[in-house]
Amino acid sequence: MMLLNTNEKYLELIVFLVLSCILSIFLLLLSYTLSHKKKNETEKLSAYECGFDPFGNGCSSFEVHFYVVGVLFIIFDLEILFLYPWAIHLGVLGVPGFCGAMSFLGILTVGFIYEWKKGALDWSVSRVDKTGTALLPIKAKRLPPKVEISLFTGLVVLSKKNINVMVYFLSFCFISTLYILVGFVGDIIVILLVALFFLIFSGAEVITLFGRRMTLCYRHWLFTHTLALIAYWVALDPRWGLFGSNDPLFSHEYYLLTDFYTVHIKYYLFLCTGAFLQITAEYLLKYSVAQKINLIEFPLIICFSLFFMLLLVSSFNLFGAYVAIEGLTFSLYILAGMNYNSQNSLEAGMKYFCLGALASGFFLFGVALVFITTKTLDFLELRFLFNIVDELPLLVTFGLIFIFFGFWFKLSIFPCHAWTPDVYEGVLTPVTLFFATVVKLGVFSFLVRTLFFLMGTKVFLFFWVPVFLFVAAGSIVVGGLGALRQTKLKKFIGYTSINQMGYMFIGVSSGDLLGLQASFLYLFFYVITGFTFFAILLYVTDSRTGKDVLFINQLSFFGRQSRNLSFILALALFSMAGLPPLAGFFGKFFLFFSAFKAGNHSLIVLGLVMNVISAFYYLRIVKCLFFEDSSEDLESRGVSYLFCAGHEGFLDPAVLDSTILVFLCVIALQPFMLNACLSHCATLALASSCLSY
Amino acid sequence: MFLKSISSFFIIWDQAQIFWVFLRPELSVGGWETILNIFGGFWLLTHSEVSFNFGIFLIFSGLIFSIGAFGVAFNRKNILLLMVSIEIMFLGINLVFISGYVFLNLEVSLVYALVNLSIAAAEAAIGFGLLMASFRNRPDITVRGFNRLNG
C-alpha cells in the first residue's frame, strides 16, 4: 500500500502479481484436492526392511522427459520475447516490421513441424525403425540434439508426396538464408549475383532430389552446397573489383564493416568450407549408410557456422561480435553432438557445451564490463578511448581479460585448452577437421582485428604482449607434451592443434607487421596441411569393424596397401614437423624470425626445443606407415582403406591420389607462391586495421 | 534502512583503501576483498561520478555471475544443476546491462539485455536437447558419468 501511495504507476504491476499468486495457489489447491492419494502414507516415509535409512536426497529424481516440454516452452518464451516489443511498436514499424515478424513466425512454425516430424517431441524413449533400410528416415529413432537450429531447417522435411510444398520450402529457405547471408555485405549486386547462382543450383537440386535414389540425393545435396559456396567465392573475389578498394563500408548502424581485410578473410573462409564439404562428402555418405543415421542437416549446419564466422569477421561492435560467436558456438555444439547414436559424440557435445557456455559467459561479462565503463561498444569509439588514456581503467582491463578468455577457448589456447582432446576424440571425423581448421581461421581473424585495430599497437605492446607470450609458450608446451604419449589418432590431433596454435601466437605476440604476416602464413599452411591429412584419413577404414581408424598403430597396414597415399600422408606429417623443403618449415621460420626481431629470444629457444620433441611424434606415425614390421598380427588389427566406389563416386581412387598429390605439390611444396599472396593479405590487414579510418 | 547500513559499511571500507589493490600492487593483500574487487563495483564507486546504487547493483550482479561460474566449475553431481548455473551466470550479466540502462541512461543496453536473454534461452535449449539425446542412449545425468573419453 505504501508503494501504491507513492507511485501509482506500479498499481498494474501489483494487480498482476496478486493475480498470478492467486492463480498459482488455486492451481496448487486444485491438484492437491483432485489428486489420487493412498491411505497409508506412513509406509512411504519409513525406512526399508533392511533397516538402513535411505542415502542421499530422495526428492532429487526428476523425470527427464519433462525437459522435452521444457525445451518447447523455452522456444515459445523466446517467441513472446521478440513479439512483445514488436506488438507495442507495430504502428511505428509499419509493413516491413509486420513482414519481418511474420517471416520469423513462419520459420518458427516450419521448424516446429520439422521437430514434430522428426519425433523429437515423443514421450517414449525409442521407436523401432520399421523399414530399417531407409537411408534418410523421416522420423528418426532418437532425438536429434538440434532443437534450436532446426527452427531454420524447415527444408529438410523430405517427403516424396508433397513435392510442391517441398519446392516452396526450398525456395523460401534458400532465399531467406541467402538474404541473411549476404545482406550484411550491403551490396545489392552481390546479392543478385549469388541469388541467381543459388536459384539455378537449388532448381537442379530439386530435380535430382526426386529423380534418383536417396543415396544420390545426399551427394547432390552436398554438391549443391559446395557449388553455392564456390559461387560466393567467385562473387567475392577481390580481384573482380567489387570490393577492390580499401574504402571501408559500414552497414547496419555501424555494427558491421566490409573492407579489404574482411573480404580477403571471407574469401578464404568460403574456399575452405567448400573444400571441406567436398572432402567429407564421401565419408559422410558412407557413414550414414553404415550407421543408418540421418546426416542431411550436416552441410546446412556447416553453412550456418560459416555464416556466423563471416558475421564475426566483419563485425565492428563487441556485442555484435558476441552474437556472432554465440551463433558459431551453437552450430558447433550441434555439430559435436551430431552423431546421436554414439555416446562418445554426445559426451563430447555435452563437454563442449558446458565449457563453451562458461567461456561465452566470460566473454559476455567482459563485454558488459567494457560497456558500463566506456558507455560504448563501437570499435571506432573504443579505439579512440583506448588511445587517449595513459592507463586503461581497471574495469576495462578485467573486461578485456574476460574477452580474451573467450577467444582462447575458441582457439584452444593454453589456459582454456582442456576441452580439445576429448571433444576431438568424440565427434565425427569431419567435424574434427572442421573444428581444427576452418573455425580457427574465422576466430583468429577476428582476434587479430580486436588486437590490432581495437586496442592499437600502443596498448597492445605495453600491456598485452607478456600475456600473449605466456599463453603461446604454455600452449606449445602443453600441446607438445600431451601429444607425446597419445595412442589415439584424433586425440593426438587435438593436442597437435593446441601446439600449432601456440606457435601461431608467437607471431601475434611480436605485435608488429612481420609477426602478423607470419602467423597468417602459418595458419594458412596449417589449414592446408590439415586438409591434406584428413582427406586421406577419411578414406581409411578398419576392414573388420567398418569404423574409423582409432589408434595410430593401425596405420601400419595402410602403408603397405597404398604407397601413394601414405607417401602424401608422410609429406603432410613432415610439413607439420617443420622439415625444410615443406610448407611448415617456412611457416615456422617466419614465426621465429619475427620473434627474433621483436626480441623474444627465450620463446624462440622454447619453440625450437619443443619442435624437436614434436618431430619425434610426427615421425613416429611415419615409422608406423613404412617401417613397422608386425606381419604376425597384421590380420588381428588389419586396416584396409575403402573407397566409396559402390556409390558412383566423383572421385576415383586413382584420381584422388593424383589430385591430392598435385594439391600438395602445387601449394604446400611451393610456399613462396602462397607467401607472396598471404603477405599481401597480412600487409593489407595491418594497414586497414591500424592506419586508415 | 538496509541500503543505509550497507552504504555506511562501504564508506568505512573506502577509508581503508582496499579498492586500490589492483591499481597498486604493493597494497595487495589477497583474500576475499581482492576477489570482490574484481567485480569492479568498488572501483566504480570511488573513481567515477556514478550513483551509489549503481555500484551496489554491479557488485550484486558480479556476485550472481560468480555464483553461476563457480557452479559450472565445481559442480560434480548433476548436469541439470550445471545448466541452471549457466543460466544464473547469464542472468547476472543481464543485470549489468539492465543497470546500465537504469543508471547510465543507455537505451541500447536494454536491447542488449533482450538479445542476451534470448541467446541464453537458446543455449539452454541446445543443452537440454543434447542432454536428452544422451539420456536416451544411457540413462544417467551425473557429471561423473561423462568420462568415456578420458585417458
XYZ file of C-alpha atoms in Angstrom, chain A residues 64 67-68 71 74 78 81-82 85 120 122 124-125 142-143 145 147-148 255 317 319 322-323 326 330 333-334 337 340-344 346-351 353-354 357-358 360-362 364-365 368 371-372 375 377 391 393-395 398 422 425-426 491, chain B residues 22-23 37-40 43-44 54 58 62 65 69 72 79-80 82-83 86 89-90 93 96-97 100 104 106 108-109 112 114-119 121-138 141 145-151:
124
model
C 13.875 -36.341 -17.665
C 12.523 -31.407 -20.175
C 11.188 -32.169 -23.638
C 12.587 -27.019 -24.210
C 11.739 -22.086 -23.800
C 11.594 -16.650 -26.929
C 10.177 -12.083 -26.011
C 10.578 -10.986 -29.598
C 8.235 -5.267 -28.308
C 11.708 -35.028 -31.126
C 7.755 -38.037 -28.367
C 8.585 -42.671 -25.453
C 12.268 -43.464 -25.265
C 16.112 -40.927 -31.292
C 16.037 -37.308 -30.505
C 20.114 -32.567 -30.457
C 16.360 -28.151 -31.264
C 17.265 -24.596 -31.957
C 27.637 -2.927 -36.431
C 30.889 -3.864 -32.393
C 28.115 -7.040 -28.781
C 29.324 -11.726 -29.172
C 26.152 -12.582 -31.062
C 27.354 -17.417 -29.963
C 25.646 -23.097 -31.192
C 27.573 -27.699 -30.230
C 25.138 -29.276 -32.629
C 26.584 -33.937 -30.841
C 23.312 -39.019 -31.776
C 23.603 -42.792 -31.834
C 27.056 -42.700 -30.337
C 27.538 -41.965 -26.686
C 31.048 -40.674 -27.404
C 27.049 -36.948 -27.233
C 29.519 -36.826 -24.401
C 31.813 -34.666 -26.497
C 28.864 -32.423 -27.238
C 27.971 -32.131 -23.568
C 31.543 -31.349 -22.581
C 28.566 -27.298 -24.332
C 29.350 -26.912 -20.641
C 28.848 -21.851 -22.142
C 31.282 -20.946 -19.383
C 30.910 -17.367 -23.637
C 29.643 -16.251 -20.250
C 33.094 -14.878 -19.513
C 29.823 -11.550 -22.322
C 30.753 -10.454 -18.824
C 29.361 -5.863 -20.155
C 30.218 -1.330 -21.845
C 29.327 0.113 -18.465
C 29.374 3.539 -22.354
C 30.888 -0.883 -27.671
C 46.362 3.677 -18.473
C 40.652 1.725 -16.479
C 40.565 -1.260 -14.170
C 37.181 -2.455 -15.290
C 39.300 -7.005 -16.495
C 38.167 -35.123 -25.550
C 38.167 -37.684 -29.968
C 34.430 -37.967 -29.565
C 43.271 -37.186 -29.527
C 44.652 -3.862 -8.328
C 45.965 -0.458 -9.213
C 37.223 -6.083 -6.206
C 37.254 -7.994 -9.494
C 33.653 -7.172 -9.998
C 34.571 -3.584 -10.045
C 36.340 0.798 -8.112
C 33.465 2.461 -9.877
C 24.904 1.539 -9.390
C 27.285 -4.113 -10.098
C 29.019 -9.782 -10.221
C 27.736 -14.201 -12.107
C 30.603 -19.612 -12.756
C 29.759 -24.628 -13.523
C 24.302 -31.894 -15.182
C 20.939 -30.251 -14.754
C 25.174 -27.264 -14.169
C 22.752 -25.895 -16.725
C 24.872 -21.406 -16.685
C 25.572 -16.729 -14.927
C 23.847 -15.227 -17.942
C 25.358 -10.499 -16.780
C 24.749 -5.468 -15.592
C 23.156 -4.420 -18.848
C 23.445 0.288 -17.445
C 23.543 5.438 -17.091
C 21.882 3.957 -22.185
C 20.814 0.387 -26.281
C 21.729 -1.660 -23.251
C 21.404 -5.873 -25.465
C 16.822 -8.598 -24.521
C 19.064 -10.199 -27.127
C 21.222 -11.655 -24.395
C 18.187 -13.206 -22.739
C 17.125 -14.867 -25.958
C 20.637 -16.149 -26.624
C 17.488 -19.347 -23.645
C 18.630 -20.761 -26.982
C 21.771 -22.056 -25.338
C 19.706 -23.749 -22.647
C 17.517 -25.302 -25.310
C 20.521 -26.764 -27.098
C 21.925 -28.028 -23.823
C 18.682 -29.761 -22.912
C 18.486 -31.255 -26.381
C 21.976 -32.701 -26.023
C 21.203 -33.933 -22.535
C 18.023 -35.665 -23.604
C 19.727 -37.326 -26.544
C 22.431 -38.511 -24.179
C 19.834 -39.696 -21.686
C 18.112 -41.812 -24.302
C 21.369 -43.565 -25.018
C 22.330 -44.039 -21.409
C 22.764 -37.490 -15.751
C 29.125 -40.460 -15.814
C 30.585 -38.431 -18.660
C 34.014 -39.991 -18.545
C 34.168 -42.287 -21.535
C 36.589 -40.051 -23.387
C 39.089 -39.592 -20.595
C 42.515 -41.082 -20.822
